[in-house]
PDB file of C-alpha atoms in Angstrom:
ATOM      1  CA  MET A   1     -29.847   9.685  22.904  1.00 61.00           C
ATOM      2  CA  LEU A   2     -32.368  12.133  21.493  1.00 64.00           C
ATOM      3  CA  GLY A   3     -32.864  13.788  24.890  1.00 77.00           C
ATOM      4  CA  ARG A   4     -29.127  14.314  25.235  1.00 82.00           C
ATOM      5  CA  ARG A   5     -28.966  15.929  21.809  1.00 82.00           C
ATOM      6  CA  ARG A   6     -31.759  18.340  22.695  1.00 84.00           C
ATOM      7  CA  LYS A   7     -30.043  19.192  25.967  1.00 87.00           C
ATOM      8  CA  LEU A   8     -26.777  19.956  24.141  1.00 86.00           C
ATOM      9  CA  LYS A   9     -28.595  22.014  21.508  1.00 87.00           C
ATOM     10  CA  LYS A  10     -30.319  24.043  24.205  1.00 89.00           C
ATOM     11  CA  GLU A  11     -27.033  24.551  26.056  1.00 91.00           C
ATOM     12  CA  PHE A  12     -25.205  25.788  22.966  1.00 92.00           C
ATOM     13  CA  ASP A  13     -28.165  27.891  21.843  1.00 91.00           C
ATOM     14  CA  ASP A  14     -28.137  29.578  25.254  1.00 93.00           C
ATOM     15  CA  LYS A  15     -24.412  30.266  24.901  1.00 94.00           C
ATOM     16  CA  LEU A  16     -24.970  31.695  21.418  1.00 94.00           C
ATOM     17  CA  HIS A  17     -27.767  33.931  22.690  1.00 93.00           C
ATOM     18  CA  THR A  18     -25.595  35.205  25.546  1.00 95.00           C
ATOM     19  CA  LEU A  19     -22.731  35.894  23.164  1.00 96.00           C
ATOM     20  CA  MET A  20     -25.084  37.715  20.787  1.00 94.00           C
ATOM     21  CA  MET A  21     -26.271  39.987  23.599  1.00 95.00           C
ATOM     22  CA  TYR A  22     -22.670  40.703  24.591  1.00 96.00           C
ATOM     23  CA  THR A  23     -21.586  41.545  21.037  1.00 96.00           C
ATOM     24  CA  LYS A  24     -24.654  43.736  20.518  1.00 95.00           C
ATOM     25  CA  GLU A  25     -23.781  45.720  23.631  1.00 97.00           C
ATOM     26  CA  GLU A  26     -20.152  45.969  22.503  1.00 96.00           C
ATOM     27  CA  TRP A  27     -21.241  47.213  19.059  1.00 95.00           C
ATOM     28  CA  GLU A  28     -23.613  49.802  20.543  1.00 96.00           C
ATOM     29  CA  GLN A  29     -20.893  51.097  22.856  1.00 95.00           C
ATOM     30  CA  ALA A  30     -18.477  51.397  19.935  1.00 94.00           C
ATOM     31  CA  ARG A  31     -21.106  53.327  17.944  1.00 94.00           C
ATOM     32  CA  ASP A  32     -21.675  55.695  20.864  1.00 94.00           C
ATOM     33  CA  ILE A  33     -17.957  56.320  21.300  1.00 93.00           C
ATOM     34  CA  GLU A  34     -17.569  57.011  17.589  1.00 91.00           C
ATOM     35  CA  LYS A  35     -20.546  59.364  17.631  1.00 91.00           C
ATOM     36  CA  TYR A  36     -19.135  61.490  20.455  1.00 90.00           C
ATOM     37  CA  LEU A  37     -15.655  61.875  18.987  1.00 88.00           C
ATOM     38  CA  ASN A  38     -14.847  65.271  17.566  1.00 82.00           C
ATOM     39  CA  ASP A  39     -11.968  64.026  15.469  1.00 84.00           C
ATOM     40  CA  TYR A  40     -11.751  61.032  13.129  1.00 83.00           C
ATOM     41  CA  ASP A  41      -9.956  58.141  14.811  1.00 86.00           C
ATOM     42  CA  GLN A  42      -9.168  55.103  12.681  1.00 91.00           C
ATOM     43  CA  ASP A  43      -8.831  52.827  15.719  1.00 92.00           C
ATOM     44  CA  VAL A  44     -12.330  53.657  16.971  1.00 91.00           C
ATOM     45  CA  VAL A  45     -13.856  53.146  13.531  1.00 92.00           C
ATOM     46  CA  THR A  46     -12.082  49.816  13.183  1.00 95.00           C
ATOM     47  CA  ARG A  47     -13.326  48.677  16.598  1.00 93.00           C
ATOM     48  CA  ARG A  48     -16.892  49.567  15.648  1.00 94.00           C
ATOM     49  CA  LYS A  49     -16.680  47.710  12.360  1.00 96.00           C
ATOM     50  CA  VAL A  50     -15.189  44.600  13.975  1.00 96.00           C
ATOM     51  CA  ALA A  51     -17.899  44.597  16.654  1.00 96.00           C
ATOM     52  CA  GLU A  52     -20.576  44.994  13.970  1.00 95.00           C
ATOM     53  CA  VAL A  53     -19.205  42.113  11.888  1.00 97.00           C
ATOM     54  CA  LYS A  54     -19.009  39.843  14.955  1.00 96.00           C
ATOM     55  CA  HIS A  55     -22.597  40.601  15.901  1.00 95.00           C
ATOM     56  CA  PHE A  56     -24.000  40.010  12.426  1.00 95.00           C
ATOM     57  CA  TYR A  57     -21.996  36.807  12.012  1.00 95.00           C
ATOM     58  CA  LEU A  58     -23.568  35.473  15.212  1.00 94.00           C
ATOM     59  CA  PHE A  59     -26.971  36.707  14.060  1.00 93.00           C
ATOM     60  CA  LYS A  60     -26.546  34.765  10.819  1.00 94.00           C
ATOM     61  CA  GLU A  61     -25.533  31.640  12.756  1.00 93.00           C
ATOM     62  CA  ALA A  62     -28.603  31.978  14.998  1.00 92.00           C
ATOM     63  CA  LYS A  63     -30.772  32.199  11.915  1.00 92.00           C
ATOM     64  CA  VAL A  64     -29.221  29.024  10.492  1.00 91.00           C
ATOM     65  CA  ARG A  65     -29.750  27.217  13.799  1.00 87.00           C
ATOM     66  CA  ARG A  66     -33.312  28.537  13.976  1.00 85.00           C
ATOM     67  CA  LEU A  67     -32.605  29.895  17.431  1.00 81.00           C
ATOM     68  CA  GLY A  68     -35.754  30.693  19.386  1.00 70.00           C
ATOM     69  CA  ARG A  69     -38.143  28.761  17.161  1.00 59.00           C
ATOM     70  CA  ASP A  70     -38.279  25.562  19.214  1.00 50.00           C
TER      71      ASP A  70
END
C-alpha cells in the first residue's frame, strides 16, 4: 500500500512539474509579446496576467507538496 502511494505521488508530482514548466514558458512568451508591443493592448496584458497567476498558483501548490525535496 505504501509503495503504491509513493508511486502515485511521484506520478502526480511529475505532472505538476511538467505543467509548471509549460505555464512558465507561456508566461515568459506573454511577457515578451507585451514588451514588443508599441501600443497598449488590454487583451495582451490580460493574457500575461492570467499566465502569471496560473504559474504562481502551481508554484504555491508545489511548495505545499514539497515537490523536489524527496
